[in-house]
mmCIF file of C-alpha atoms in Angstrom:
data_model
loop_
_atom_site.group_PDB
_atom_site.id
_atom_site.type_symbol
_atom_site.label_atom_id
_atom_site.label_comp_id
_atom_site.label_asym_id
_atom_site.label_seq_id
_atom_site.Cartn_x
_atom_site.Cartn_y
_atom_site.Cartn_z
ATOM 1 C CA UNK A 1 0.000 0.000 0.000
ATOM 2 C CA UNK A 2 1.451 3.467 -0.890
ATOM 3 C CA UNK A 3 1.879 6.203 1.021
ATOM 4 C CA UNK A 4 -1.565 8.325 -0.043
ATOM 5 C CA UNK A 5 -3.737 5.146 0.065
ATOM 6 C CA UNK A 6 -2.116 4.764 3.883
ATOM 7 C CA UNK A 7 -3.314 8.379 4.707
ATOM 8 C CA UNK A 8 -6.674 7.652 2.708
ATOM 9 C CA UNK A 9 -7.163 4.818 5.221
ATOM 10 C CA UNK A 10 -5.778 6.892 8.484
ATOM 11 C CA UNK A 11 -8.982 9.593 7.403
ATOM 12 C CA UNK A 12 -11.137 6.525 6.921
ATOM 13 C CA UNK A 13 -10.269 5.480 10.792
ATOM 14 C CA UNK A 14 -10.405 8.807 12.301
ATOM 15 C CA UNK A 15 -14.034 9.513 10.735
ATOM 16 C CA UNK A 16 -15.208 5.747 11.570
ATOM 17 C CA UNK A 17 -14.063 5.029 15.378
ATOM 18 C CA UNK A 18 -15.608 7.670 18.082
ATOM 19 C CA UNK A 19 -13.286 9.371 20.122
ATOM 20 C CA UNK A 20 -13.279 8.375 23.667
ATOM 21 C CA UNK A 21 -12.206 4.502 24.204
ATOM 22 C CA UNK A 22 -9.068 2.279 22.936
ATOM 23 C CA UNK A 23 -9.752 -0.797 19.557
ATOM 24 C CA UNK A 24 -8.415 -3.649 19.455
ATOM 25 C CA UNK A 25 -7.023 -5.289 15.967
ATOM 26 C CA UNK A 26 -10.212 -6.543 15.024
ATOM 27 C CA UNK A 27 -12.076 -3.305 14.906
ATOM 28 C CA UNK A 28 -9.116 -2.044 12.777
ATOM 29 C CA UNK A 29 -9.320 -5.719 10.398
ATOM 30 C CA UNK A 30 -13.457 -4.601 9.912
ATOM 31 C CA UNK A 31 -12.157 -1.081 8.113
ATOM 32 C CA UNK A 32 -8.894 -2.806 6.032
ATOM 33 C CA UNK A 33 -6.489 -2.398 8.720
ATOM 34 C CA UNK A 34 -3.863 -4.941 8.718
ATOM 35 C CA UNK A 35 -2.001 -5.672 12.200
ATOM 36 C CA UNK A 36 1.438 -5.135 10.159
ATOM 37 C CA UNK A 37 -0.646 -1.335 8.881
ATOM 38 C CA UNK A 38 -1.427 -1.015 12.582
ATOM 39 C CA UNK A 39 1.699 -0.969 13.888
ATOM 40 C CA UNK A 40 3.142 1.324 10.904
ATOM 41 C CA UNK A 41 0.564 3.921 11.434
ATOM 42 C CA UNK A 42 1.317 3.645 15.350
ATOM 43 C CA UNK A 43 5.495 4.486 14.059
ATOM 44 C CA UNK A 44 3.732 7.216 12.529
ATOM 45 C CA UNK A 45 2.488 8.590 15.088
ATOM 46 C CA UNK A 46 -1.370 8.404 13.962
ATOM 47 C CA UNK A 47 -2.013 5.825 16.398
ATOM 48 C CA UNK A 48 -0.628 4.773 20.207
ATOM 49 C CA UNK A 49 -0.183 1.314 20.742
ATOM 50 C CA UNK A 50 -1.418 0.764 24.490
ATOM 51 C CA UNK A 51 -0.589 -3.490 24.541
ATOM 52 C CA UNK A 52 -0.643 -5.540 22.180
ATOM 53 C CA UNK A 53 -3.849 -5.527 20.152
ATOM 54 C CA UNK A 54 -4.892 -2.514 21.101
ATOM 55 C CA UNK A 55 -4.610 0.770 20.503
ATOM 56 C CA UNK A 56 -5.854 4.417 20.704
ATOM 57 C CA UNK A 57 -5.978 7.719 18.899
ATOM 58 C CA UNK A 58 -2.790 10.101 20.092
ATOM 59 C CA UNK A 59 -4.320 12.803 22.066
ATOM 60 C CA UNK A 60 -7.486 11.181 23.012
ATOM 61 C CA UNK A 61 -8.013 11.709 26.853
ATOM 62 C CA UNK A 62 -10.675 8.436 26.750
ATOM 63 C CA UNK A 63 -12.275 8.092 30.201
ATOM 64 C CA UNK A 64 -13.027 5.351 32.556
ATOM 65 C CA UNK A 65 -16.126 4.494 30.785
ATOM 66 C CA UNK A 66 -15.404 4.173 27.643
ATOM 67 C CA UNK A 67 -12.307 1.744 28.700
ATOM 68 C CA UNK A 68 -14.934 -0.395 30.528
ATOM 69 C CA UNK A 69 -17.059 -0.816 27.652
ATOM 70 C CA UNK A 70 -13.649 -2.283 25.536
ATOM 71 C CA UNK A 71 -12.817 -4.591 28.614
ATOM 72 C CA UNK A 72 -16.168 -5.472 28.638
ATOM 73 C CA UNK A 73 -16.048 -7.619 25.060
ATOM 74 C CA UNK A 74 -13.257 -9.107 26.577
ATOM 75 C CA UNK A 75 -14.169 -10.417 30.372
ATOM 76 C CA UNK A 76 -17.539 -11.954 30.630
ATOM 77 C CA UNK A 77 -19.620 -10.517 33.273
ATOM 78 C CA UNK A 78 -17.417 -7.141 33.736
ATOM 79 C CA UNK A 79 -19.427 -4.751 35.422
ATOM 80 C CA UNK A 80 -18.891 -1.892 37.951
ATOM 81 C CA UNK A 81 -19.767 -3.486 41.136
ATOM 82 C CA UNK A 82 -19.749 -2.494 45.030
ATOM 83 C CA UNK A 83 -19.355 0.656 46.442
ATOM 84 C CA UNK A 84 -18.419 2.045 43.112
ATOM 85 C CA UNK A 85 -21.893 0.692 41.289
ATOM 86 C CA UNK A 86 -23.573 2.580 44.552
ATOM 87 C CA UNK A 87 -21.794 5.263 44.034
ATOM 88 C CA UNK A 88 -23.158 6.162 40.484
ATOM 89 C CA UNK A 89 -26.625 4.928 41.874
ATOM 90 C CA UNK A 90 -26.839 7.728 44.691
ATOM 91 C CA UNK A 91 -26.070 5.886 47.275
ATOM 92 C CA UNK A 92 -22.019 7.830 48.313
ATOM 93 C CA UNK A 93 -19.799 7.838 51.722
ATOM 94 C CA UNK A 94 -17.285 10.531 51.281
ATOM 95 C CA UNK A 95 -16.492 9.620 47.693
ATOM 96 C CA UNK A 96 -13.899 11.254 45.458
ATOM 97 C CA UNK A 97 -13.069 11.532 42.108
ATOM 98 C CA UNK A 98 -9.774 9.469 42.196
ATOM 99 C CA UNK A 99 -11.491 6.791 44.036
ATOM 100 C CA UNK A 100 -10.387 2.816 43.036
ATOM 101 C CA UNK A 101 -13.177 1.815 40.558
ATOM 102 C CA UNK A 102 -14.233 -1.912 42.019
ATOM 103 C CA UNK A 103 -14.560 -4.048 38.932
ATOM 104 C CA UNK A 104 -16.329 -7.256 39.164
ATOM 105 C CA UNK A 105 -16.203 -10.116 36.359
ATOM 106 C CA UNK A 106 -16.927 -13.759 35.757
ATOM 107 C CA UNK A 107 -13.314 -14.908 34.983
ATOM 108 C CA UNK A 108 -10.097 -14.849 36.557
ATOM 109 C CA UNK A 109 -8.706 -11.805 35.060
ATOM 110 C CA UNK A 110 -5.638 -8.812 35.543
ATOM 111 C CA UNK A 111 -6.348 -5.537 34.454
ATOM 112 C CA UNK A 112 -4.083 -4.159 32.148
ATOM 113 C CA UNK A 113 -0.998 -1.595 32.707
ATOM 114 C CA UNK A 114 -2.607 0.734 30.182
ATOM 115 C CA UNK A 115 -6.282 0.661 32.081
ATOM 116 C CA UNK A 116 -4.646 1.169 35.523
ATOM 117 C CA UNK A 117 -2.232 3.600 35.110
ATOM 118 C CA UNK A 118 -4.916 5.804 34.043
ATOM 119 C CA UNK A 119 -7.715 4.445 36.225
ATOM 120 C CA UNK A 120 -7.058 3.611 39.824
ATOM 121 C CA UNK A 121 -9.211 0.395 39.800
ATOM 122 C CA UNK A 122 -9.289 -3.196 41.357
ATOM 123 C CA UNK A 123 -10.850 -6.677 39.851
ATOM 124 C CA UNK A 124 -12.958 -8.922 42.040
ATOM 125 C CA UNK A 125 -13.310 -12.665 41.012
ATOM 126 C CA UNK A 126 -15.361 -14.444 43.206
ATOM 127 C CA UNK A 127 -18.408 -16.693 42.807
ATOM 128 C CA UNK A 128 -20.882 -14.694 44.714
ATOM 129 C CA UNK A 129 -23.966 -15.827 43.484
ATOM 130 C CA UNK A 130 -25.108 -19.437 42.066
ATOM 131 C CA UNK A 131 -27.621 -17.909 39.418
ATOM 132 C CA UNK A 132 -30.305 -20.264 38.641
ATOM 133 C CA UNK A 133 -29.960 -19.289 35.167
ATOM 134 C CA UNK A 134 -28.728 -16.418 32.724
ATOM 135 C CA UNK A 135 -31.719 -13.992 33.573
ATOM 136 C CA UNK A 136 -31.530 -12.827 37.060
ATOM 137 C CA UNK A 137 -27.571 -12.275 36.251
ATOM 138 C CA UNK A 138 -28.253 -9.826 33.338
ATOM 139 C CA UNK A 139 -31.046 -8.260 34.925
ATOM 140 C CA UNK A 140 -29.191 -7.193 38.001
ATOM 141 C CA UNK A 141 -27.094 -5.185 35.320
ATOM 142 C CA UNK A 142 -27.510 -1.766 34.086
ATOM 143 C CA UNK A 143 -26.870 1.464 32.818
ATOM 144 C CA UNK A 144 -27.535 4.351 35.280
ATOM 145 C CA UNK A 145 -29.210 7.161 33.801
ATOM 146 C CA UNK A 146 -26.274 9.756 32.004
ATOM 147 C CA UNK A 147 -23.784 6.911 31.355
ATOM 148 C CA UNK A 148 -22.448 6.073 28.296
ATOM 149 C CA UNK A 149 -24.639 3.329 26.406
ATOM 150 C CA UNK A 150 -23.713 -0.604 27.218
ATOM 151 C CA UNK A 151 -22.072 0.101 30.736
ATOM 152 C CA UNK A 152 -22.639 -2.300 32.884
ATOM 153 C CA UNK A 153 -23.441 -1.426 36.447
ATOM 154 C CA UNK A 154 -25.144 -3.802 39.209
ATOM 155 C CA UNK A 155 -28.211 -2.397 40.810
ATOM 156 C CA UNK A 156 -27.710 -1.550 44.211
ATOM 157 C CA UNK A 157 -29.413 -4.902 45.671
ATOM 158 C CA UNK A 158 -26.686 -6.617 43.782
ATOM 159 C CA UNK A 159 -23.905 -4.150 44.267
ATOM 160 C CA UNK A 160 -24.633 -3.644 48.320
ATOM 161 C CA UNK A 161 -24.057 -7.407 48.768
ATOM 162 C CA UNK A 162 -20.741 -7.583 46.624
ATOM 163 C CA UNK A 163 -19.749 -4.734 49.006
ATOM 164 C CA UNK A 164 -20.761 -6.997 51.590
ATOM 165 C CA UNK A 165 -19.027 -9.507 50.387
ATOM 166 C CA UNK A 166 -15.407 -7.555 50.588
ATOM 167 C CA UNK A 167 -16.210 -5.475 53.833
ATOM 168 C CA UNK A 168 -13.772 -6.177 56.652
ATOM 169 C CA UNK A 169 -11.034 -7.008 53.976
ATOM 170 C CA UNK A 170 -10.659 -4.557 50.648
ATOM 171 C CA UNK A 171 -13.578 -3.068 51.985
ATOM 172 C CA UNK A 172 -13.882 -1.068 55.282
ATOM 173 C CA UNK A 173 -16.436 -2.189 57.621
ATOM 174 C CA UNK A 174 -16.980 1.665 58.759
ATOM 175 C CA UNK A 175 -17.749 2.502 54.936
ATOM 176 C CA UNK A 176 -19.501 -0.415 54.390
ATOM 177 C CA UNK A 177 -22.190 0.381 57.137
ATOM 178 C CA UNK A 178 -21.947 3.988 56.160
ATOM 179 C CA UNK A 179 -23.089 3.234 52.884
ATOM 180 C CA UNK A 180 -25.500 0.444 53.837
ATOM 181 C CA UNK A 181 -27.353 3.334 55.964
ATOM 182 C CA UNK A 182 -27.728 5.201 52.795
ATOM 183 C CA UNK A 183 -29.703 2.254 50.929
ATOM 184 C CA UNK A 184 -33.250 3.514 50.144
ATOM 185 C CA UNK A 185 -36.357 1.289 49.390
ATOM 186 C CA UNK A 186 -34.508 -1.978 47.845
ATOM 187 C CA UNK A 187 -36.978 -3.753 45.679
ATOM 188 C CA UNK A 188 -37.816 -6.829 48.251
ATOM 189 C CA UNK A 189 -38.831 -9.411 46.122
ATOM 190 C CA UNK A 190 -35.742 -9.200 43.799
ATOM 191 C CA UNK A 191 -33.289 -8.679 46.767
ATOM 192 C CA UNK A 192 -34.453 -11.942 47.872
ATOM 193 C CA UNK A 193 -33.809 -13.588 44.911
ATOM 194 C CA UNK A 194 -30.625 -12.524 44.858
ATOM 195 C CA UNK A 195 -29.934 -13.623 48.564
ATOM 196 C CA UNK A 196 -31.149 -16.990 47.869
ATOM 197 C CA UNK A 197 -28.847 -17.432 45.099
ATOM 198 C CA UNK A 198 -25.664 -15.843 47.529
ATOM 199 C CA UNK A 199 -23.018 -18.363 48.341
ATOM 200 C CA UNK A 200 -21.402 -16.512 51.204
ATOM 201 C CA UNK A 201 -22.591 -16.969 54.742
ATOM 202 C CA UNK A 202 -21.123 -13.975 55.963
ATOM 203 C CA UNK A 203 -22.907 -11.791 53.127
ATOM 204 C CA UNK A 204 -25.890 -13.071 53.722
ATOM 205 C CA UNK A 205 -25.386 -13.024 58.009
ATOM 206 C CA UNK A 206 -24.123 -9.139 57.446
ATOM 207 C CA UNK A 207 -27.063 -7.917 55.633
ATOM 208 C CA UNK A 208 -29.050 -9.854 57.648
ATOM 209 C CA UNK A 209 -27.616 -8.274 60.914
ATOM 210 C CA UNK A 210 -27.616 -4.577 59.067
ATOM 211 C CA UNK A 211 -31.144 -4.676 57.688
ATOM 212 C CA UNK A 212 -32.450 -5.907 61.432
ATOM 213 C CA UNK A 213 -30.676 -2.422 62.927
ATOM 214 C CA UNK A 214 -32.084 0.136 60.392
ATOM 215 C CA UNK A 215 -35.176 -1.619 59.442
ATOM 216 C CA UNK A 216 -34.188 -1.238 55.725
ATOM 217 C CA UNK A 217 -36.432 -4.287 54.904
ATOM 218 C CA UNK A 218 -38.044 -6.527 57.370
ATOM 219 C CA UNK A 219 -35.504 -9.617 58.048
ATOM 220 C CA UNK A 220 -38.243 -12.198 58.961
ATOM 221 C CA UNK A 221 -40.816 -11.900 56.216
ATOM 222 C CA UNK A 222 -37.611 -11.909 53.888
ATOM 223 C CA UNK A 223 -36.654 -15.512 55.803
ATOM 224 C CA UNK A 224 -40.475 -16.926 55.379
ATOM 225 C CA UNK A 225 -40.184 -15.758 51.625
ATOM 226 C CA UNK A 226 -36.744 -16.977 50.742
ATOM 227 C CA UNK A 227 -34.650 -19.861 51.632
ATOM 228 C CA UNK A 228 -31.538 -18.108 52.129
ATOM 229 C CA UNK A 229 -27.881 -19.347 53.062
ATOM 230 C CA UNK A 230 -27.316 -18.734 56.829
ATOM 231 C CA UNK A 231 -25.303 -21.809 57.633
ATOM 232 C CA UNK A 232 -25.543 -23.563 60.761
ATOM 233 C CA UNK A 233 -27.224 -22.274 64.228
ATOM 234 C CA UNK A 234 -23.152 -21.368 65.037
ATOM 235 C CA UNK A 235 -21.878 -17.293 65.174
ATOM 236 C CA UNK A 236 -19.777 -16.695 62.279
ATOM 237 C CA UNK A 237 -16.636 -15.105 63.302
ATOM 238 C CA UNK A 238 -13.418 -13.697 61.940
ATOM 239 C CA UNK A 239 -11.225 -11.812 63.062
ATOM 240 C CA UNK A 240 -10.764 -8.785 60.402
ATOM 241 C CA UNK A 241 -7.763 -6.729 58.377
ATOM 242 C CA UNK A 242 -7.612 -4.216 61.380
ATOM 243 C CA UNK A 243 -7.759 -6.975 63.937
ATOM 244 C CA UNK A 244 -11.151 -6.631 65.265
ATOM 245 C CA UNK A 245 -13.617 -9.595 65.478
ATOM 246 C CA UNK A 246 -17.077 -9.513 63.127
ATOM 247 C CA UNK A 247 -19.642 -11.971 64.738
ATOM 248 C CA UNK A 248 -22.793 -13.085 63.328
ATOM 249 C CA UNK A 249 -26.270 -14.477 64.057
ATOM 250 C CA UNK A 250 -27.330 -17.066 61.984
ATOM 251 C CA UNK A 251 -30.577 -14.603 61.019
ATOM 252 C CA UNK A 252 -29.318 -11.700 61.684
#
């Protein structure tokens, strides 16, 4: 390919791809861009090669959401999960602009380089739920009003209990009940579903133990309604990352 069909191409990509989040090598295949072109046009300055694979436009300042949506074809079940999925739901404790994003996925996976040195972030990996089937997973996520199209984000009855999940450990246990207090009329039917398909004890004891001090949903009716993992009749207790001791009730 000569030089002006190279630059013919170049215009082609820079009126095609939208500003605002890396492509990989096969978004640049679908508009005639060889990997060998790739990485000529990237010595060329009209592209920045971020990894391998993937690359950007020079000067674009993409933003944390429009990274997401990339790792998202690539990690099944990526969403923003936790505190950070409250976050963007309303429900905040003191959060900043530079806090980590909390990533959740359904693989074992390692963010890359180029994602976190731009995006303070961590990935959680952990088999929270055993969902019945495919549904109740994709219908727990969303995409908050005002973000960009496709983002994943777990509603807050999903994203409280994968906060839940993490709180004594990555997770504060101050926060955590901070932002617990700031939960506001969870749907009760759903958040039951979704604690009968939990897999942790603990989760299920904390919320249990939470919901029974602020009265955020009543704790009984949801234990006539759902049968829901408490363990035995025995306290749960460890001892936590700042050396205190959590203890639970079987119900709370």
């Amino acid at each position: 390919m000569d030089v002006k069909s190279r630059h013919q191409v170049i215009k082609r990509l820079q009126a095609d791809l939208p500003r605002g989040a890396p492509f990989d090598l096969a978004t640049l295949a679908s508009l005639g861009v060889s990997p060998q072109l790739a990485a000529r046009y990237a010595e060329g300055g009209w592209l920045v090669r971020l990894a391998q694979g993937v690359y950007a436009f020079p000067n674009d300042n993409f933003g944390v959401y429009g990274a997401l949506k990339f790792l998202q074809q690539r990690v099944p079940g990526l969403h923003v999960g936790g505190k950070s999925a409250l976050a963007l739901q309303g429900v905040r404790h003191n959060v900043g602009s530079r806090d980590t994003q909390v990533l959740w996925g359904g693989t074992r996976f390692a963010l890359p380089a180029w994602f976190l040195s731009r995006f303070p972030a961590r990935y959680v990996h952990a088999s929270l739920f055993d969902w019945p089937d495919a549904t109740l997973a994709s219908k727990t996520l969303v995409t908050p009003p005002g973000l960009p199209e496709g983002l994943h984000v777990a509603i807050s009855e999903r994203a409280v209990l994968e906060m839940l999940y993490e709180a004594g450990t990555k997770q504060s246990l101050e926060e955590a009940r901070n932002l617990f207090d700031g939960l506001r009329s969870p749907r009760k039917e759903l958040l039951g579903h979704l604690l009968s398909c939990c897999t942790s004890v603990k989760t299920v004891r904390l919320f249990l133990t939470w919901a029974r001090e602020t009265g955020v949903v009543d704790v009984d009716e949801l234990l006539a309604r759902h049968p829901l993992r408490t363990g035995s009749k025995k306290r749960w207790m460890s001892r936590l990352a700042d050396g205190s001791l959590l203890s639970l009730n079987q119900h709370g």
